[in-house]
PDB file of C-alpha atoms in Angstrom:
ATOM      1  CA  UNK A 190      73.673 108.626 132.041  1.00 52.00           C
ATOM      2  CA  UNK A 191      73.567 105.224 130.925  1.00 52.00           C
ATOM      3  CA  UNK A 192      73.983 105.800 127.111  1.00 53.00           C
ATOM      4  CA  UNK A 193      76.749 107.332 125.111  1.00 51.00           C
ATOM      5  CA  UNK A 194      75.378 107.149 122.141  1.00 53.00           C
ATOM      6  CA  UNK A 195      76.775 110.386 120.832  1.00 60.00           C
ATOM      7  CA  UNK A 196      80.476 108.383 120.872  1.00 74.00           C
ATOM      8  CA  UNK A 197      79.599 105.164 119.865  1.00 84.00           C
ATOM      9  CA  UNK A 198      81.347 103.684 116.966  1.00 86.00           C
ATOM     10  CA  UNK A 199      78.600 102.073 114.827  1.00 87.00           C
ATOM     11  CA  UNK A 200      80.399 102.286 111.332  1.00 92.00           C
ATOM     12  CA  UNK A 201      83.856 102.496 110.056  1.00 90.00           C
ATOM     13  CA  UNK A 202      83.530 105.912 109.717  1.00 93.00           C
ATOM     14  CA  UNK A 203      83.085 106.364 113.232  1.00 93.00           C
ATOM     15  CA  UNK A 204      86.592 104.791 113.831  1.00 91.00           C
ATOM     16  CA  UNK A 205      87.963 108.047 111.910  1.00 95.00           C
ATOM     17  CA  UNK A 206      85.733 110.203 114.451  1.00 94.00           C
ATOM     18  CA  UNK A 207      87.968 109.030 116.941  1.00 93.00           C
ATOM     19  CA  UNK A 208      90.881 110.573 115.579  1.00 94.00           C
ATOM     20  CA  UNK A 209      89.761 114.157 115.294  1.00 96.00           C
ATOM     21  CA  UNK A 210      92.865 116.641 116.694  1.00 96.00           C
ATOM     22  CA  UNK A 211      94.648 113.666 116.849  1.00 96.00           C
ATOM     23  CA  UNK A 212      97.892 112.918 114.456  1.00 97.00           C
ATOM     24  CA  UNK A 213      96.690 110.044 111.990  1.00 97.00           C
ATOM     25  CA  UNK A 214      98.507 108.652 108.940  1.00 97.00           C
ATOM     26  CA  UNK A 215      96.956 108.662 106.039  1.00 98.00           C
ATOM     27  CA  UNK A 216      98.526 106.254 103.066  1.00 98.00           C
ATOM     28  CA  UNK A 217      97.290 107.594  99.201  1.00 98.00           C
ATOM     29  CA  UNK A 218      97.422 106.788  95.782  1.00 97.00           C
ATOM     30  CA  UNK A 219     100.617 107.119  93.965  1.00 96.00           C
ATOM     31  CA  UNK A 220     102.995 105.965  96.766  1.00 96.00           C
ATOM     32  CA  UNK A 221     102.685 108.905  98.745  1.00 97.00           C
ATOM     33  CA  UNK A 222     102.362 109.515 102.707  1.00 97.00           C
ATOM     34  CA  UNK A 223     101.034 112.034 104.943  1.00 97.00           C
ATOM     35  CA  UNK A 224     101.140 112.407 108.890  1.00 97.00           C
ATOM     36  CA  UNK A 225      99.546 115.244 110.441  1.00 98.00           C
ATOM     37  CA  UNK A 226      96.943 116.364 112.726  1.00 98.00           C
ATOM     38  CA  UNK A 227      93.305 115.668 111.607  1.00 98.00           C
ATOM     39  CA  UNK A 228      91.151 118.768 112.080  1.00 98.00           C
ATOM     40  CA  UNK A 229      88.209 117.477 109.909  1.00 97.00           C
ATOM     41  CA  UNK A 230      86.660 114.848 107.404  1.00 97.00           C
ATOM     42  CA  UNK A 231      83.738 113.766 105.590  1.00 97.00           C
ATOM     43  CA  UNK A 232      81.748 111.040 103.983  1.00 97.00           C
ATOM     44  CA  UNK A 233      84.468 110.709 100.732  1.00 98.00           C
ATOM     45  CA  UNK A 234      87.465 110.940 103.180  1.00 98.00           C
ATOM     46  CA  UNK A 235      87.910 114.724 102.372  1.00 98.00           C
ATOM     47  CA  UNK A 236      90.215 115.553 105.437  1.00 98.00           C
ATOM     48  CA  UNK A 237      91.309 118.825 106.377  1.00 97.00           C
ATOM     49  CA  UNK A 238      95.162 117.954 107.948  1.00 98.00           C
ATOM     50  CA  UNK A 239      97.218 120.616 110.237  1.00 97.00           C
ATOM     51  CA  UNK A 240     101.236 120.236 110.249  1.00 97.00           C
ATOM     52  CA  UNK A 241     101.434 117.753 107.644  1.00 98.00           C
ATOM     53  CA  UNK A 242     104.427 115.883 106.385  1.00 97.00           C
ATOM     54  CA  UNK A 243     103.913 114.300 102.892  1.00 97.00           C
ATOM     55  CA  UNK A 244     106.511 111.708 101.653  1.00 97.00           C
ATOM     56  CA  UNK A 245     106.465 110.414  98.315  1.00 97.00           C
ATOM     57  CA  UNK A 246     107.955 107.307  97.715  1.00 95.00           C
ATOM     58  CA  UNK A 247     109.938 107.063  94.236  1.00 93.00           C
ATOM     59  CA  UNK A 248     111.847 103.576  92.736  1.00 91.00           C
ATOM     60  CA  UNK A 249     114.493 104.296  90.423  1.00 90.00           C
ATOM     61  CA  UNK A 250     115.398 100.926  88.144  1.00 89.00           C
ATOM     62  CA  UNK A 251     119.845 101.412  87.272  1.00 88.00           C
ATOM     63  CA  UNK A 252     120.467 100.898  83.884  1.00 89.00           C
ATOM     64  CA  UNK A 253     123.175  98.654  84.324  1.00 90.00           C
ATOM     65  CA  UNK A 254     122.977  96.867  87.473  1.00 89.00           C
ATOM     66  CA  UNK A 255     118.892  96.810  87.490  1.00 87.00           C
ATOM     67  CA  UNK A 256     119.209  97.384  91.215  1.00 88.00           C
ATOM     68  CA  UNK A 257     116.265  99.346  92.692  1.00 90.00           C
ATOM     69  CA  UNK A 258     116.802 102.844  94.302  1.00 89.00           C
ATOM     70  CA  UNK A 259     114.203 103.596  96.776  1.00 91.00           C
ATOM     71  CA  UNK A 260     113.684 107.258  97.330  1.00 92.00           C
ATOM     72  CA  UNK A 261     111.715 109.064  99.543  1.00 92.00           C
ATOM     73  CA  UNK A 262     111.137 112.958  99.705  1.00 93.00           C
ATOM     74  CA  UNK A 263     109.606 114.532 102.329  1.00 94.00           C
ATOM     75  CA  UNK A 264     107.716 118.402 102.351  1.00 96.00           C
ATOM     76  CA  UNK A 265     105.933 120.083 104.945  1.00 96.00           C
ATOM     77  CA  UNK A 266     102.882 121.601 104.453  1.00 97.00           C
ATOM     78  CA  UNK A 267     100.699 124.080 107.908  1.00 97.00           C
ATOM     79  CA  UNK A 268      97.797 123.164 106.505  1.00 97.00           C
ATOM     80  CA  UNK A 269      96.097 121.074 103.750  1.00 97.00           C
ATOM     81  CA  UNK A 270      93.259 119.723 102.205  1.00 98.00           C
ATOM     82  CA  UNK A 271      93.047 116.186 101.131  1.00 98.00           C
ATOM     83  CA  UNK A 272      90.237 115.269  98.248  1.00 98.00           C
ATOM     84  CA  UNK A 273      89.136 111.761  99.485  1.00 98.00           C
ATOM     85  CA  UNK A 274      89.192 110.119  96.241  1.00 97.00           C
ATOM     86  CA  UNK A 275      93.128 109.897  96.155  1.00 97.00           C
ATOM     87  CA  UNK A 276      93.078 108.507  99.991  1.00 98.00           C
ATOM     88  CA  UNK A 277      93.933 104.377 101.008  1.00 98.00           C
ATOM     89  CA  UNK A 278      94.043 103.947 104.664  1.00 96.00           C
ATOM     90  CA  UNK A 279      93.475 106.695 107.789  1.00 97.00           C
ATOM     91  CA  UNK A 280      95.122 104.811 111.034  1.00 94.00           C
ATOM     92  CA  UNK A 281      96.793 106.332 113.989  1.00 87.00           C
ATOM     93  CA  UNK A 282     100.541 107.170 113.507  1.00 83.00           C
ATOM     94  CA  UNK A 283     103.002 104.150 113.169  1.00 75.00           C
ATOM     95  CA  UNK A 284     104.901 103.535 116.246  1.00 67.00           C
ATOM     96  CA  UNK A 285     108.571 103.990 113.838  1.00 61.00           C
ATOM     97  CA  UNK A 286     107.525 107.508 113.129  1.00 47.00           C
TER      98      UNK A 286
ATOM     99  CA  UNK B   6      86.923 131.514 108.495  1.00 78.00           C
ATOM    100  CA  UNK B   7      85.567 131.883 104.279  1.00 89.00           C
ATOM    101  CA  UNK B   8      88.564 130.977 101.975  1.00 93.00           C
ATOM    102  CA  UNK B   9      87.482 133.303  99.663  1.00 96.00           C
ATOM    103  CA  UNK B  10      90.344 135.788  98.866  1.00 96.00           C
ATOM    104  CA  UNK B  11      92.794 134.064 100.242  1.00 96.00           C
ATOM    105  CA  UNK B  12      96.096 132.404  98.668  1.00 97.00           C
ATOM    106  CA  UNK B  13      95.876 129.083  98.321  1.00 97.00           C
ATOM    107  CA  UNK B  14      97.874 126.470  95.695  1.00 97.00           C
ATOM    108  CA  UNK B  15      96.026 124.034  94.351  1.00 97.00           C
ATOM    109  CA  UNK B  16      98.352 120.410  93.891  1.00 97.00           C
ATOM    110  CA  UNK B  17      97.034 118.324  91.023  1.00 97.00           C
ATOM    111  CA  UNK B  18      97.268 114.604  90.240  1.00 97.00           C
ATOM    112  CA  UNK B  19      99.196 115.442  87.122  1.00 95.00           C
ATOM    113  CA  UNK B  20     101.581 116.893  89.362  1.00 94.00           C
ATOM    114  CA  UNK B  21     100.524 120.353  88.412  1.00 95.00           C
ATOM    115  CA  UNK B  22     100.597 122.961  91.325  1.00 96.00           C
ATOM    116  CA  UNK B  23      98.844 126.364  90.734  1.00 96.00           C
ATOM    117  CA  UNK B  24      99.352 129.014  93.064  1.00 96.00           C
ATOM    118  CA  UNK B  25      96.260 132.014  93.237  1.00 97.00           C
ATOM    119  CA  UNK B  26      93.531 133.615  94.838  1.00 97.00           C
ATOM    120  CA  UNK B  27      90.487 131.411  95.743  1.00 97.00           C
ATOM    121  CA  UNK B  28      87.081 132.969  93.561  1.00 98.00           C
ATOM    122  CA  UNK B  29      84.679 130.397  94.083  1.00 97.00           C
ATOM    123  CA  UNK B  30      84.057 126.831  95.006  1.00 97.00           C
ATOM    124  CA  UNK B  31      81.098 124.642  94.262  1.00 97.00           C
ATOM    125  CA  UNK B  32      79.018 121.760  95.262  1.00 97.00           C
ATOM    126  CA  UNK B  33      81.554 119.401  93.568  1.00 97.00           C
ATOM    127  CA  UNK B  34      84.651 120.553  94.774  1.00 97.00           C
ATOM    128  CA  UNK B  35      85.110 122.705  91.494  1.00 98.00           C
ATOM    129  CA  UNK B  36      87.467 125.058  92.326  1.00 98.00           C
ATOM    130  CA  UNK B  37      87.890 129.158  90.133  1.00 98.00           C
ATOM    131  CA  UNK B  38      91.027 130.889  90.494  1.00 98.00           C
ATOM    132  CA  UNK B  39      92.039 134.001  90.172  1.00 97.00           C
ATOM    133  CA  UNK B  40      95.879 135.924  89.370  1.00 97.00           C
ATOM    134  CA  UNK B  41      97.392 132.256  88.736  1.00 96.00           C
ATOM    135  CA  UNK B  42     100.685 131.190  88.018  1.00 94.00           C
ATOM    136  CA  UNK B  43     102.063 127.542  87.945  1.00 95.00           C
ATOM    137  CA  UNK B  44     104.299 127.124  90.718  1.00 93.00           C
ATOM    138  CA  UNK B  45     107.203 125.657  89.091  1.00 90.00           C
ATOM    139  CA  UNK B  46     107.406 127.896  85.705  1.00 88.00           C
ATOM    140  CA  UNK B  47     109.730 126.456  84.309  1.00 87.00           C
ATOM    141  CA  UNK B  48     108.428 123.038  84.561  1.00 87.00           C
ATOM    142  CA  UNK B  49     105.199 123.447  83.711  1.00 88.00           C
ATOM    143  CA  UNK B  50     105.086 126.512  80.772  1.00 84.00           C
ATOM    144  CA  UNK B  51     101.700 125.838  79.788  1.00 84.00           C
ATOM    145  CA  UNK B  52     100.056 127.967  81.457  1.00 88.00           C
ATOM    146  CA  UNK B  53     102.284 130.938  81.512  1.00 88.00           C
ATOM    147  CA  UNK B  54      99.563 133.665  80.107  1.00 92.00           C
ATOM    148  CA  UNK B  55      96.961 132.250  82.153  1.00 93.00           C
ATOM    149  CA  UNK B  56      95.600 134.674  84.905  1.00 95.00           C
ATOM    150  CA  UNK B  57      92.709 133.207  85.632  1.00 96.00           C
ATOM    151  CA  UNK B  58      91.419 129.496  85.906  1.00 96.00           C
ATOM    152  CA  UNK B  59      88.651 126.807  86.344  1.00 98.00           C
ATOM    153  CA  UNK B  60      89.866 123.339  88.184  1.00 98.00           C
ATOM    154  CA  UNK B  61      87.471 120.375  87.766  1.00 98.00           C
ATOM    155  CA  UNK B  62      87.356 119.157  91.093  1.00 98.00           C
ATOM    156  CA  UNK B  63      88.042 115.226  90.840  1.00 98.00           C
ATOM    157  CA  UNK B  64      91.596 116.632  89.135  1.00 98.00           C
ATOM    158  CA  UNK B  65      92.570 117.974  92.397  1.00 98.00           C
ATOM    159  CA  UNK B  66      94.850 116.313  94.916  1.00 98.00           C
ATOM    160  CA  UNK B  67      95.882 118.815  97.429  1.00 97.00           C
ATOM    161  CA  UNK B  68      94.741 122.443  98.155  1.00 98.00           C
ATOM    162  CA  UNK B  69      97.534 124.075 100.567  1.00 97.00           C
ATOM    163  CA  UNK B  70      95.570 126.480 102.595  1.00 92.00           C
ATOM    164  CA  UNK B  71      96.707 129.540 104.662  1.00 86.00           C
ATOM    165  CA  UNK B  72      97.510 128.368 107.934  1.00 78.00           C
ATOM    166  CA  UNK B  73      95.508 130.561 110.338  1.00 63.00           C
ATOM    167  CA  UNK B  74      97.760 133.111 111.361  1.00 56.00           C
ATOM    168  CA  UNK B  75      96.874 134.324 108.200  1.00 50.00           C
ATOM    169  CA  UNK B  76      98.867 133.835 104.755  1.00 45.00           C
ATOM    170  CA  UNK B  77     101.394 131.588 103.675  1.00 42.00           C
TER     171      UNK B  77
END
């Protein structure tokens, strides 16, 4: 009873382990967001994510004033599949959220 | 718990979202659909007479799945 190997986090990979039916954050290519619950993953980051909210972050430039409008648009999606190639970061949610 | 047959809308990383019925998937991700049509039509007209599709897998970004009470 001395080992617990089965749980012990050896590679970064493992850290992601943790998370499993947990709610992560996951932060993609192309300015986008999601937050949901993290049913399953793989070696390339493929996740399978349950009660997802994605937000895309957009910045529009004004013509005139060259101010920057930041815009962010939010979806929700029961259940998704992420392809790993497009992910950044996997951490547990964000206290703000 | 096999996707096959099921509804699903595949979200690409042009922006592209393709709503059908899964056929097949392969070692690579490679996805075959089946009774397509583009999600936002008017948007995206390219496809309008296209029923049936192959998606190269590293073009996908999202693949909304049925949540499991069934459909969606």
């Amino acid at each position: 009873m001395s080992t617990e190997e089965e749980s012990a986090v050896k590679e970064p990979l493992d850290l992601i382990r943790l998370s499993l039916d947990e709610r992560i954050y996951v932060k993609l290519r192309s300015d986008r967001e999601l937050r949901g619950k993290l049913h399953a993953y793989d070696q390339h980051l493929n996740m399978i994510l349950g009660d997802v909210e994605e937000i895309v972050t957009t910045v529009e430039i004004d013509d005139e004033t060259y101010e920057e409008i930041v815009r962010t648009t939010r979806r929700t999606i029961p259940f998704l599949f992420v392809r790993g190639d497009g992910v950044i970061l996997v951490s547990p949610p964000l206290r703000t959220a | 718990m096999d996707l096959v047959g099921r509804e699903v809308t595949v979200e690409l990383k042009n922006d592209l979202a393709i709503r059908g019925t899964l056929h097949s998937v392969d070692q690579y991700l490679n996805i075959k659909l089946e009774n397509t049509r583009v999600v936002d039509q008017d948007k995206y007209p390219h496809m309008l007479s296209v029923r049936n599709c192959f998606i190269r897998g590293s073009v996908v970004r999202y693949v909304q799945l049925p949540s499991r009470r069934g459909g969606h």
